[in-house]
Amino acid sequence: MIGRIRGTLIEKQPPEVLIDVAGVGYEIQMPMTSFYQLPAVGEEVTVYTHFVVREDAQLLFGFADKMERGLFRELIKANGVGPKLGLTILSGMSASQFLACVQHEDVSSLVAMPGIGKKTAERLVVELKDRLAKFGKTQDVNLPSLPLDGDGGSALVPVNDVREDAASALVALGYKPAQASKMVSGVYADGMDSETIIRDALKAAL
């Protein structure tokens, strides 16, 4: 199993990154909460990974820390939750916020995310409440102000491209195209880059 990747960040296209390790480029899908913490393109980065092997694909999922990876691994053990839905959940809320939802049986916040109906949310709470106890108690129920990288804003990026990139990322995370476009339009303001749009759109959806 590939448990950690350290190399040069050469591409960032939410929710996927490309990291060069000794000449080999690893495509890694990351939840947006981890994506926001990435350095600028060209800098060295370390991500903790989970390797998924399917009949038709081999996929790498990356995380900023071991806690988020551990939570992802518990999520995909739950009935009806695959890697894509796990990625969506951890893009819509921080690891500590998800823990708080489960601990306090906050089904309504879970239902706000795509792919999660009321029955699925209730099942997640029942299945995970005891298993997630090892992560500790938390009162964090607000999305953190996560840092963006420092490679300049989006002043040179056409507005339409910024919006389209953000909408495409939301679709990749499970939102329907029309819903993604509406979410982007609802938070967009002049000067925003795609990562900020995605972050604000996901926060507003909760």
mmCIF file with all atom_site columns, C-alpha atoms in Angstrom:
data_model
loop_
_atom_site.group_PDB
_atom_site.id
_atom_site.type_symbol
_atom_site.label_atom_id
_atom_site.label_alt_id
_atom_site.label_comp_id
_atom_site.label_asym_id
_atom_site.label_entity_id
_atom_site.label_seq_id
_atom_site.pdbx_PDB_ins_code
_atom_site.Cartn_x
_atom_site.Cartn_y
_atom_site.Cartn_z
_atom_site.occupancy
_atom_site.B_iso_or_equiv
_atom_site.pdbx_formal_charge
_atom_site.auth_seq_id
_atom_site.auth_comp_id
_atom_site.auth_asym_id
_atom_site.auth_atom_id
_atom_site.pdbx_PDB_model_num
ATOM 1   C CA . MET A 1 1   ? 0.000   0.000  0.000   1.00 0.00 ? 1   MET A CA 1
ATOM 2   C CA . ILE A 1 2   ? 1.170   3.542  -0.745  1.00 0.00 ? 2   ILE A CA 1
ATOM 3   C CA . GLY A 1 3   ? 0.823   5.380  2.560   1.00 0.00 ? 3   GLY A CA 1
ATOM 4   C CA . ARG A 1 4   ? 2.627   8.646  1.944   1.00 0.00 ? 4   ARG A CA 1
ATOM 5   C CA . ILE A 1 5   ? 3.816   10.696 -1.006  1.00 0.00 ? 5   ILE A CA 1
ATOM 6   C CA . ARG A 1 6   ? 6.464   13.401 -0.839  1.00 0.00 ? 6   ARG A CA 1
ATOM 7   C CA . GLY A 1 7   ? 7.543   15.281 -3.929  1.00 0.00 ? 7   GLY A CA 1
ATOM 8   C CA . THR A 1 8   ? 7.056   18.389 -6.026  1.00 0.00 ? 8   THR A CA 1
ATOM 9   C CA . LEU A 1 9   ? 3.544   19.685 -6.599  1.00 0.00 ? 9   LEU A CA 1
ATOM 10  C CA . ILE A 1 10  ? 3.311   20.206 -10.353 1.00 0.00 ? 10  ILE A CA 1
ATOM 11  C CA . GLU A 1 11  ? -0.430  20.538 -11.007 1.00 0.00 ? 11  GLU A CA 1
ATOM 12  C CA . LYS A 1 12  ? -3.511  21.560 -9.007  1.00 0.00 ? 12  LYS A CA 1
ATOM 13  C CA . GLN A 1 13  ? -6.962  21.068 -10.492 1.00 0.00 ? 13  GLN A CA 1
ATOM 14  C CA . PRO A 1 14  ? -9.539  20.577 -7.720  1.00 0.00 ? 14  PRO A CA 1
ATOM 15  C CA . PRO A 1 15  ? -10.066 17.966 -6.466  1.00 0.00 ? 15  PRO A CA 1
ATOM 16  C CA . GLU A 1 16  ? -7.006  16.389 -8.117  1.00 0.00 ? 16  GLU A CA 1
ATOM 17  C CA . VAL A 1 17  ? -3.296  17.117 -7.835  1.00 0.00 ? 17  VAL A CA 1
ATOM 18  C CA . LEU A 1 18  ? -0.238  15.796 -9.632  1.00 0.00 ? 18  LEU A CA 1
ATOM 19  C CA . ILE A 1 19  ? 2.903   15.243 -7.554  1.00 0.00 ? 19  ILE A CA 1
ATOM 20  C CA . ASP A 1 20  ? 6.272   14.448 -9.105  1.00 0.00 ? 20  ASP A CA 1
ATOM 21  C CA . VAL A 1 21  ? 8.361   11.926 -7.171  1.00 0.00 ? 21  VAL A CA 1
ATOM 22  C CA . ALA A 1 22  ? 11.734  11.184 -8.782  1.00 0.00 ? 22  ALA A CA 1
ATOM 23  C CA . GLY A 1 23  ? 10.287  11.660 -12.262 1.00 0.00 ? 23  GLY A CA 1
ATOM 24  C CA . VAL A 1 24  ? 7.062   9.733  -11.660 1.00 0.00 ? 24  VAL A CA 1
ATOM 25  C CA . GLY A 1 25  ? 3.841   11.764 -11.526 1.00 0.00 ? 25  GLY A CA 1
ATOM 26  C CA . TYR A 1 26  ? 1.213   10.567 -9.057  1.00 0.00 ? 26  TYR A CA 1
ATOM 27  C CA . GLU A 1 27  ? -2.385  11.653 -9.654  1.00 0.00 ? 27  GLU A CA 1
ATOM 28  C CA . ILE A 1 28  ? -4.048  12.062 -6.267  1.00 0.00 ? 28  ILE A CA 1
ATOM 29  C CA . GLN A 1 29  ? -7.616  13.042 -5.426  1.00 0.00 ? 29  GLN A CA 1
ATOM 30  C CA . MET A 1 30  ? -7.979  15.113 -2.272  1.00 0.00 ? 30  MET A CA 1
ATOM 31  C CA . PRO A 1 31  ? -10.894 16.457 -0.218  1.00 0.00 ? 31  PRO A CA 1
ATOM 32  C CA . MET A 1 32  ? -11.055 20.225 -0.491  1.00 0.00 ? 32  MET A CA 1
ATOM 33  C CA . THR A 1 33  ? -10.293 20.707 3.208   1.00 0.00 ? 33  THR A CA 1
ATOM 34  C CA . SER A 1 34  ? -6.849  19.209 2.499   1.00 0.00 ? 34  SER A CA 1
ATOM 35  C CA . PHE A 1 35  ? -6.567  20.820 -0.939  1.00 0.00 ? 35  PHE A CA 1
ATOM 36  C CA . TYR A 1 36  ? -6.745  24.325 0.579   1.00 0.00 ? 36  TYR A CA 1
ATOM 37  C CA . GLN A 1 37  ? -3.661  23.572 2.660   1.00 0.00 ? 37  GLN A CA 1
ATOM 38  C CA . LEU A 1 38  ? -1.424  22.734 -0.290  1.00 0.00 ? 38  LEU A CA 1
ATOM 39  C CA . PRO A 1 39  ? 1.592   24.937 -1.059  1.00 0.00 ? 39  PRO A CA 1
ATOM 40  C CA . ALA A 1 40  ? 2.059   26.712 -4.378  1.00 0.00 ? 40  ALA A CA 1
ATOM 41  C CA . VAL A 1 41  ? 2.781   24.756 -7.558  1.00 0.00 ? 41  VAL A CA 1
ATOM 42  C CA . GLY A 1 42  ? 6.500   24.016 -7.777  1.00 0.00 ? 42  GLY A CA 1
ATOM 43  C CA . GLU A 1 43  ? 6.987   23.569 -4.044  1.00 0.00 ? 43  GLU A CA 1
ATOM 44  C CA . GLU A 1 44  ? 7.596   20.360 -2.108  1.00 0.00 ? 44  GLU A CA 1
ATOM 45  C CA . VAL A 1 45  ? 4.564   18.738 -0.533  1.00 0.00 ? 45  VAL A CA 1
ATOM 46  C CA . THR A 1 46  ? 3.838   15.703 1.638   1.00 0.00 ? 46  THR A CA 1
ATOM 47  C CA . VAL A 1 47  ? 0.435   14.022 1.659   1.00 0.00 ? 47  VAL A CA 1
ATOM 48  C CA . TYR A 1 48  ? -0.802  10.920 3.463   1.00 0.00 ? 48  TYR A CA 1
ATOM 49  C CA . THR A 1 49  ? -2.485  8.566  1.032   1.00 0.00 ? 49  THR A CA 1
ATOM 50  C CA . HIS A 1 50  ? -4.998  5.754  0.780   1.00 0.00 ? 50  HIS A CA 1
ATOM 51  C CA . PHE A 1 51  ? -4.636  3.400  -2.183  1.00 0.00 ? 51  PHE A CA 1
ATOM 52  C CA . VAL A 1 52  ? -7.776  1.894  -3.741  1.00 0.00 ? 52  VAL A CA 1
ATOM 53  C CA . VAL A 1 53  ? -7.579  -0.946 -6.267  1.00 0.00 ? 53  VAL A CA 1
ATOM 54  C CA . ARG A 1 54  ? -10.610 -1.703 -8.427  1.00 0.00 ? 54  ARG A CA 1
ATOM 55  C CA . GLU A 1 55  ? -11.086 -3.922 -11.449 1.00 0.00 ? 55  GLU A CA 1
ATOM 56  C CA . ASP A 1 56  ? -11.074 -0.906 -13.739 1.00 0.00 ? 56  ASP A CA 1
ATOM 57  C CA . ALA A 1 57  ? -8.776  1.530  -11.913 1.00 0.00 ? 57  ALA A CA 1
ATOM 58  C CA . GLN A 1 58  ? -6.117  2.128  -9.288  1.00 0.00 ? 58  GLN A CA 1
ATOM 59  C CA . LEU A 1 59  ? -6.805  5.311  -7.330  1.00 0.00 ? 59  LEU A CA 1
ATOM 60  C CA . LEU A 1 60  ? -4.853  7.365  -4.827  1.00 0.00 ? 60  LEU A CA 1
ATOM 61  C CA . PHE A 1 61  ? -6.591  9.597  -2.312  1.00 0.00 ? 61  PHE A CA 1
ATOM 62  C CA . GLY A 1 62  ? -4.519  12.135 -0.407  1.00 0.00 ? 62  GLY A CA 1
ATOM 63  C CA . PHE A 1 63  ? -4.923  13.930 2.911   1.00 0.00 ? 63  PHE A CA 1
ATOM 64  C CA . ALA A 1 64  ? -3.166  16.700 4.798   1.00 0.00 ? 64  ALA A CA 1
ATOM 65  C CA . ASP A 1 65  ? -2.786  14.631 7.961   1.00 0.00 ? 65  ASP A CA 1
ATOM 66  C CA . LYS A 1 66  ? -3.224  11.139 9.370   1.00 0.00 ? 66  LYS A CA 1
ATOM 67  C CA . MET A 1 67  ? -6.403  12.046 11.230  1.00 0.00 ? 67  MET A CA 1
ATOM 68  C CA . GLU A 1 68  ? -8.275  12.960 8.063   1.00 0.00 ? 68  GLU A CA 1
ATOM 69  C CA . ARG A 1 69  ? -6.991  9.835  6.323   1.00 0.00 ? 69  ARG A CA 1
ATOM 70  C CA . GLY A 1 70  ? -8.069  7.705  9.275   1.00 0.00 ? 70  GLY A CA 1
ATOM 71  C CA . LEU A 1 71  ? -11.521 9.245  9.206   1.00 0.00 ? 71  LEU A CA 1
ATOM 72  C CA . PHE A 1 72  ? -11.774 8.596  5.459   1.00 0.00 ? 72  PHE A CA 1
ATOM 73  C CA . ARG A 1 73  ? -10.885 4.946  6.040   1.00 0.00 ? 73  ARG A CA 1
ATOM 74  C CA . GLU A 1 74  ? -13.622 4.622  8.639   1.00 0.00 ? 74  GLU A CA 1
ATOM 75  C CA . LEU A 1 75  ? -16.105 6.340  6.346   1.00 0.00 ? 75  LEU A CA 1
ATOM 76  C CA . ILE A 1 76  ? -15.579 3.978  3.419   1.00 0.00 ? 76  ILE A CA 1
ATOM 77  C CA . LYS A 1 77  ? -16.141 0.992  5.726   1.00 0.00 ? 77  LYS A CA 1
ATOM 78  C CA . ALA A 1 78  ? -19.680 2.219  6.334   1.00 0.00 ? 78  ALA A CA 1
ATOM 79  C CA . ASN A 1 79  ? -22.451 0.557  4.364   1.00 0.00 ? 79  ASN A CA 1
ATOM 80  C CA . GLY A 1 80  ? -23.119 2.399  1.102   1.00 0.00 ? 80  GLY A CA 1
ATOM 81  C CA . VAL A 1 81  ? -20.164 4.787  1.348   1.00 0.00 ? 81  VAL A CA 1
ATOM 82  C CA . GLY A 1 82  ? -17.510 4.541  -1.358  1.00 0.00 ? 82  GLY A CA 1
ATOM 83  C CA . PRO A 1 83  ? -14.356 6.599  -1.820  1.00 0.00 ? 83  PRO A CA 1
ATOM 84  C CA . LYS A 1 84  ? -16.122 9.247  -3.914  1.00 0.00 ? 84  LYS A CA 1
ATOM 85  C CA . LEU A 1 85  ? -18.790 9.893  -1.284  1.00 0.00 ? 85  LEU A CA 1
ATOM 86  C CA . GLY A 1 86  ? -16.120 9.874  1.430   1.00 0.00 ? 86  GLY A CA 1
ATOM 87  C CA . LEU A 1 87  ? -14.235 12.527 -0.534  1.00 0.00 ? 87  LEU A CA 1
ATOM 88  C CA . THR A 1 88  ? -17.413 14.583 -0.889  1.00 0.00 ? 88  THR A CA 1
ATOM 89  C CA . ILE A 1 89  ? -18.131 14.448 2.847   1.00 0.00 ? 89  ILE A CA 1
ATOM 90  C CA . LEU A 1 90  ? -14.613 15.561 3.792   1.00 0.00 ? 90  LEU A CA 1
ATOM 91  C CA . SER A 1 91  ? -14.756 18.327 1.186   1.00 0.00 ? 91  SER A CA 1
ATOM 92  C CA . GLY A 1 92  ? -17.966 19.734 2.610   1.00 0.00 ? 92  GLY A CA 1
ATOM 93  C CA . MET A 1 93  ? -16.791 19.796 6.218   1.00 0.00 ? 93  MET A CA 1
ATOM 94  C CA . SER A 1 94  ? -13.604 19.472 8.204   1.00 0.00 ? 94  SER A CA 1
ATOM 95  C CA . ALA A 1 95  ? -12.715 16.215 9.939   1.00 0.00 ? 95  ALA A CA 1
ATOM 96  C CA . SER A 1 96  ? -13.511 17.739 13.326  1.00 0.00 ? 96  SER A CA 1
ATOM 97  C CA . GLN A 1 97  ? -16.844 19.073 12.073  1.00 0.00 ? 97  GLN A CA 1
ATOM 98  C CA . PHE A 1 98  ? -17.819 15.642 10.755  1.00 0.00 ? 98  PHE A CA 1
ATOM 99  C CA . LEU A 1 99  ? -16.872 14.094 14.087  1.00 0.00 ? 99  LEU A CA 1
ATOM 100 C CA . ALA A 1 100 ? -19.083 16.650 15.837  1.00 0.00 ? 100 ALA A CA 1
ATOM 101 C CA . CYS A 1 101 ? -21.997 15.807 13.509  1.00 0.00 ? 101 CYS A CA 1
ATOM 102 C CA . VAL A 1 102 ? -21.704 12.124 14.360  1.00 0.00 ? 102 VAL A CA 1
ATOM 103 C CA . GLN A 1 103 ? -21.191 12.680 18.086  1.00 0.00 ? 103 GLN A CA 1
ATOM 104 C CA . HIS A 1 104 ? -24.179 15.026 18.325  1.00 0.00 ? 104 HIS A CA 1
ATOM 105 C CA . GLU A 1 105 ? -26.295 13.037 15.827  1.00 0.00 ? 105 GLU A CA 1
ATOM 106 C CA . ASP A 1 106 ? -26.594 16.096 13.577  1.00 0.00 ? 106 ASP A CA 1
ATOM 107 C CA . VAL A 1 107 ? -28.325 14.400 10.666  1.00 0.00 ? 107 VAL A CA 1
ATOM 108 C CA . SER A 1 108 ? -29.455 17.661 9.019   1.00 0.00 ? 108 SER A CA 1
ATOM 109 C CA . SER A 1 109 ? -25.887 18.821 8.308   1.00 0.00 ? 109 SER A CA 1
ATOM 110 C CA . LEU A 1 110 ? -25.022 15.490 6.693   1.00 0.00 ? 110 LEU A CA 1
ATOM 111 C CA . VAL A 1 111 ? -28.139 15.542 4.517   1.00 0.00 ? 111 VAL A CA 1
ATOM 112 C CA . ALA A 1 112 ? -27.039 18.906 3.090   1.00 0.00 ? 112 ALA A CA 1
ATOM 113 C CA . MET A 1 113 ? -24.295 17.154 1.114   1.00 0.00 ? 113 MET A CA 1
ATOM 114 C CA . PRO A 1 114 ? -24.875 15.483 -2.278  1.00 0.00 ? 114 PRO A CA 1
ATOM 115 C CA . GLY A 1 115 ? -25.430 11.740 -2.248  1.00 0.00 ? 115 GLY A CA 1
ATOM 116 C CA . ILE A 1 116 ? -26.567 11.644 1.377   1.00 0.00 ? 116 ILE A CA 1
ATOM 117 C CA . GLY A 1 117 ? -30.260 11.171 2.092   1.00 0.00 ? 117 GLY A CA 1
ATOM 118 C CA . LYS A 1 118 ? -31.804 11.068 5.521   1.00 0.00 ? 118 LYS A CA 1
ATOM 119 C CA . LYS A 1 119 ? -31.556 7.275  5.792   1.00 0.00 ? 119 LYS A CA 1
ATOM 120 C CA . THR A 1 120 ? -27.901 7.300  4.780   1.00 0.00 ? 120 THR A CA 1
ATOM 121 C CA . ALA A 1 121 ? -27.126 10.073 7.268   1.00 0.00 ? 121 ALA A CA 1
ATOM 122 C CA . GLU A 1 122 ? -28.898 8.211  10.065  1.00 0.00 ? 122 GLU A CA 1
ATOM 123 C CA . ARG A 1 123 ? -27.047 5.021  9.182   1.00 0.00 ? 123 ARG A CA 1
ATOM 124 C CA . LEU A 1 124 ? -23.698 6.859  9.235   1.00 0.00 ? 124 LEU A CA 1
ATOM 125 C CA . VAL A 1 125 ? -24.409 8.176  12.713  1.00 0.00 ? 125 VAL A CA 1
ATOM 126 C CA . VAL A 1 126 ? -25.393 4.726  14.004  1.00 0.00 ? 126 VAL A CA 1
ATOM 127 C CA . GLU A 1 127 ? -22.481 2.883  12.353  1.00 0.00 ? 127 GLU A CA 1
ATOM 128 C CA . LEU A 1 128 ? -19.755 5.392  13.104  1.00 0.00 ? 128 LEU A CA 1
ATOM 129 C CA . LYS A 1 129 ? -20.566 6.831  16.508  1.00 0.00 ? 129 LYS A CA 1
ATOM 130 C CA . ASP A 1 130 ? -18.729 4.151  18.474  1.00 0.00 ? 130 ASP A CA 1
ATOM 131 C CA . ARG A 1 131 ? -16.007 3.588  15.878  1.00 0.00 ? 131 ARG A CA 1
ATOM 132 C CA . LEU A 1 132 ? -15.093 7.286  15.763  1.00 0.00 ? 132 LEU A CA 1
ATOM 133 C CA . ALA A 1 133 ? -14.786 7.587  19.539  1.00 0.00 ? 133 ALA A CA 1
ATOM 134 C CA . LYS A 1 134 ? -11.047 6.907  19.185  1.00 0.00 ? 134 LYS A CA 1
ATOM 135 C CA . PHE A 1 135 ? -10.664 10.270 17.450  1.00 0.00 ? 135 PHE A CA 1
ATOM 136 C CA . GLY A 1 136 ? -11.737 12.049 20.644  1.00 0.00 ? 136 GLY A CA 1
ATOM 137 C CA . LYS A 1 137 ? -14.449 14.532 21.507  1.00 0.00 ? 137 LYS A CA 1
ATOM 138 C CA . THR A 1 138 ? -14.764 17.788 19.621  1.00 0.00 ? 138 THR A CA 1
ATOM 139 C CA . GLN A 1 139 ? -16.948 20.865 19.794  1.00 0.00 ? 139 GLN A CA 1
ATOM 140 C CA . ASP A 1 140 ? -15.812 22.213 16.436  1.00 0.00 ? 140 ASP A CA 1
ATOM 141 C CA . VAL A 1 141 ? -18.978 22.726 14.416  1.00 0.00 ? 141 VAL A CA 1
ATOM 142 C CA . ASN A 1 142 ? -17.768 25.548 12.193  1.00 0.00 ? 142 ASN A CA 1
ATOM 143 C CA . LEU A 1 143 ? -15.767 25.279 9.017   1.00 0.00 ? 143 LEU A CA 1
ATOM 144 C CA . PRO A 1 144 ? -12.249 26.578 9.678   1.00 0.00 ? 144 PRO A CA 1
ATOM 145 C CA . SER A 1 145 ? -10.707 29.440 7.785   1.00 0.00 ? 145 SER A CA 1
ATOM 146 C CA . LEU A 1 146 ? -8.333  27.379 5.743   1.00 0.00 ? 146 LEU A CA 1
ATOM 147 C CA . PRO A 1 147 ? -5.288  29.002 4.132   1.00 0.00 ? 147 PRO A CA 1
ATOM 148 C CA . LEU A 1 148 ? -4.948  29.260 0.400   1.00 0.00 ? 148 LEU A CA 1
ATOM 149 C CA . ASP A 1 149 ? -1.583  28.987 -1.281  1.00 0.00 ? 149 ASP A CA 1
ATOM 150 C CA . GLY A 1 150 ? 0.436   32.094 -1.927  1.00 0.00 ? 150 GLY A CA 1
ATOM 151 C CA . ASP A 1 151 ? 0.983   31.956 -5.644  1.00 0.00 ? 151 ASP A CA 1
ATOM 152 C CA . GLY A 1 152 ? -0.943  35.163 -6.343  1.00 0.00 ? 152 GLY A CA 1
ATOM 153 C CA . GLY A 1 153 ? -4.689  35.597 -6.919  1.00 0.00 ? 153 GLY A CA 1
ATOM 154 C CA . SER A 1 154 ? -6.720  35.104 -10.005 1.00 0.00 ? 154 SER A CA 1
ATOM 155 C CA . ALA A 1 155 ? -6.236  38.534 -11.554 1.00 0.00 ? 155 ALA A CA 1
ATOM 156 C CA . LEU A 1 156 ? -4.889  37.016 -14.790 1.00 0.00 ? 156 LEU A CA 1
ATOM 157 C CA . VAL A 1 157 ? -7.463  34.241 -14.963 1.00 0.00 ? 157 VAL A CA 1
ATOM 158 C CA . PRO A 1 158 ? -10.623 35.003 -16.996 1.00 0.00 ? 158 PRO A CA 1
ATOM 159 C CA . VAL A 1 159 ? -13.743 35.156 -14.830 1.00 0.00 ? 159 VAL A CA 1
ATOM 160 C CA . ASN A 1 160 ? -15.537 32.488 -16.861 1.00 0.00 ? 160 ASN A CA 1
ATOM 161 C CA . ASP A 1 161 ? -12.591 30.099 -16.478 1.00 0.00 ? 161 ASP A CA 1
ATOM 162 C CA . VAL A 1 162 ? -12.521 30.619 -12.719 1.00 0.00 ? 162 VAL A CA 1
ATOM 163 C CA . ARG A 1 163 ? -16.235 29.939 -12.421 1.00 0.00 ? 163 ARG A CA 1
ATOM 164 C CA . GLU A 1 164 ? -16.077 26.934 -14.742 1.00 0.00 ? 164 GLU A CA 1
ATOM 165 C CA . ASP A 1 165 ? -13.136 25.445 -12.827 1.00 0.00 ? 165 ASP A CA 1
ATOM 166 C CA . ALA A 1 166 ? -15.009 25.838 -9.551  1.00 0.00 ? 166 ALA A CA 1
ATOM 167 C CA . ALA A 1 167 ? -18.217 24.363 -10.972 1.00 0.00 ? 167 ALA A CA 1
ATOM 168 C CA . SER A 1 168 ? -16.301 21.427 -12.496 1.00 0.00 ? 168 SER A CA 1
ATOM 169 C CA . ALA A 1 169 ? -14.712 20.679 -9.133  1.00 0.00 ? 169 ALA A CA 1
ATOM 170 C CA . LEU A 1 170 ? -18.115 20.679 -7.425  1.00 0.00 ? 170 LEU A CA 1
ATOM 171 C CA . VAL A 1 171 ? -19.474 18.305 -10.074 1.00 0.00 ? 171 VAL A CA 1
ATOM 172 C CA . ALA A 1 172 ? -16.491 16.015 -9.448  1.00 0.00 ? 172 ALA A CA 1
ATOM 173 C CA . LEU A 1 173 ? -17.454 16.044 -5.785  1.00 0.00 ? 173 LEU A CA 1
ATOM 174 C CA . GLY A 1 174 ? -20.961 14.807 -6.533  1.00 0.00 ? 174 GLY A CA 1
ATOM 175 C CA . TYR A 1 175 ? -23.066 17.911 -7.162  1.00 0.00 ? 175 TYR A CA 1
ATOM 176 C CA . LYS A 1 176 ? -25.262 18.074 -10.258 1.00 0.00 ? 176 LYS A CA 1
ATOM 177 C CA . PRO A 1 177 ? -24.104 20.560 -12.934 1.00 0.00 ? 177 PRO A CA 1
ATOM 178 C CA . ALA A 1 178 ? -27.071 22.912 -12.477 1.00 0.00 ? 178 ALA A CA 1
ATOM 179 C CA . GLN A 1 179 ? -26.666 22.819 -8.710  1.00 0.00 ? 179 GLN A CA 1
ATOM 180 C CA . ALA A 1 180 ? -22.908 23.447 -8.980  1.00 0.00 ? 180 ALA A CA 1
ATOM 181 C CA . SER A 1 181 ? -23.440 26.457 -11.245 1.00 0.00 ? 181 SER A CA 1
ATOM 182 C CA . LYS A 1 182 ? -26.015 27.887 -8.845  1.00 0.00 ? 182 LYS A CA 1
ATOM 183 C CA . MET A 1 183 ? -23.652 27.403 -5.893  1.00 0.00 ? 183 MET A CA 1
ATOM 184 C CA . VAL A 1 184 ? -20.837 29.179 -7.735  1.00 0.00 ? 184 VAL A CA 1
ATOM 185 C CA . SER A 1 185 ? -23.064 32.083 -8.783  1.00 0.00 ? 185 SER A CA 1
ATOM 186 C CA . GLY A 1 186 ? -24.301 32.430 -5.223  1.00 0.00 ? 186 GLY A CA 1
ATOM 187 C CA . VAL A 1 187 ? -20.862 33.137 -3.752  1.00 0.00 ? 187 VAL A CA 1
ATOM 188 C CA . TYR A 1 188 ? -18.810 34.572 -6.613  1.00 0.00 ? 188 TYR A CA 1
ATOM 189 C CA . ALA A 1 189 ? -17.381 38.068 -6.288  1.00 0.00 ? 189 ALA A CA 1
ATOM 190 C CA . ASP A 1 190 ? -14.824 39.920 -8.391  1.00 0.00 ? 190 ASP A CA 1
ATOM 191 C CA . GLY A 1 191 ? -11.246 38.870 -7.724  1.00 0.00 ? 191 GLY A CA 1
ATOM 192 C CA . MET A 1 192 ? -12.027 35.437 -6.279  1.00 0.00 ? 192 MET A CA 1
ATOM 193 C CA . ASP A 1 193 ? -9.979  32.452 -7.416  1.00 0.00 ? 193 ASP A CA 1
ATOM 194 C CA . SER A 1 194 ? -11.459 29.006 -7.983  1.00 0.00 ? 194 SER A CA 1
ATOM 195 C CA . GLU A 1 195 ? -10.312 27.569 -4.634  1.00 0.00 ? 195 GLU A CA 1
ATOM 196 C CA . THR A 1 196 ? -11.959 30.397 -2.707  1.00 0.00 ? 196 THR A CA 1
ATOM 197 C CA . ILE A 1 197 ? -15.175 29.982 -4.704  1.00 0.00 ? 197 ILE A CA 1
ATOM 198 C CA . ILE A 1 198 ? -15.245 26.248 -3.960  1.00 0.00 ? 198 ILE A CA 1
ATOM 199 C CA . ARG A 1 199 ? -14.557 26.791 -0.274  1.00 0.00 ? 199 ARG A CA 1
ATOM 200 C CA . ASP A 1 200 ? -17.288 29.421 0.091   1.00 0.00 ? 200 ASP A CA 1
ATOM 201 C CA . ALA A 1 201 ? -19.773 27.405 -1.985  1.00 0.00 ? 201 ALA A CA 1
ATOM 202 C CA . LEU A 1 202 ? -19.282 24.304 0.139   1.00 0.00 ? 202 LEU A CA 1
ATOM 203 C CA . LYS A 1 203 ? -19.541 26.340 3.339   1.00 0.00 ? 203 LYS A CA 1
ATOM 204 C CA . ALA A 1 204 ? -22.770 27.997 2.153   1.00 0.00 ? 204 ALA A CA 1
ATOM 205 C CA . ALA A 1 205 ? -24.272 24.598 1.298   1.00 0.00 ? 205 ALA A CA 1
ATOM 206 C CA . LEU A 1 206 ? -24.220 23.459 4.909   1.00 0.00 ? 206 LEU A CA 1
#
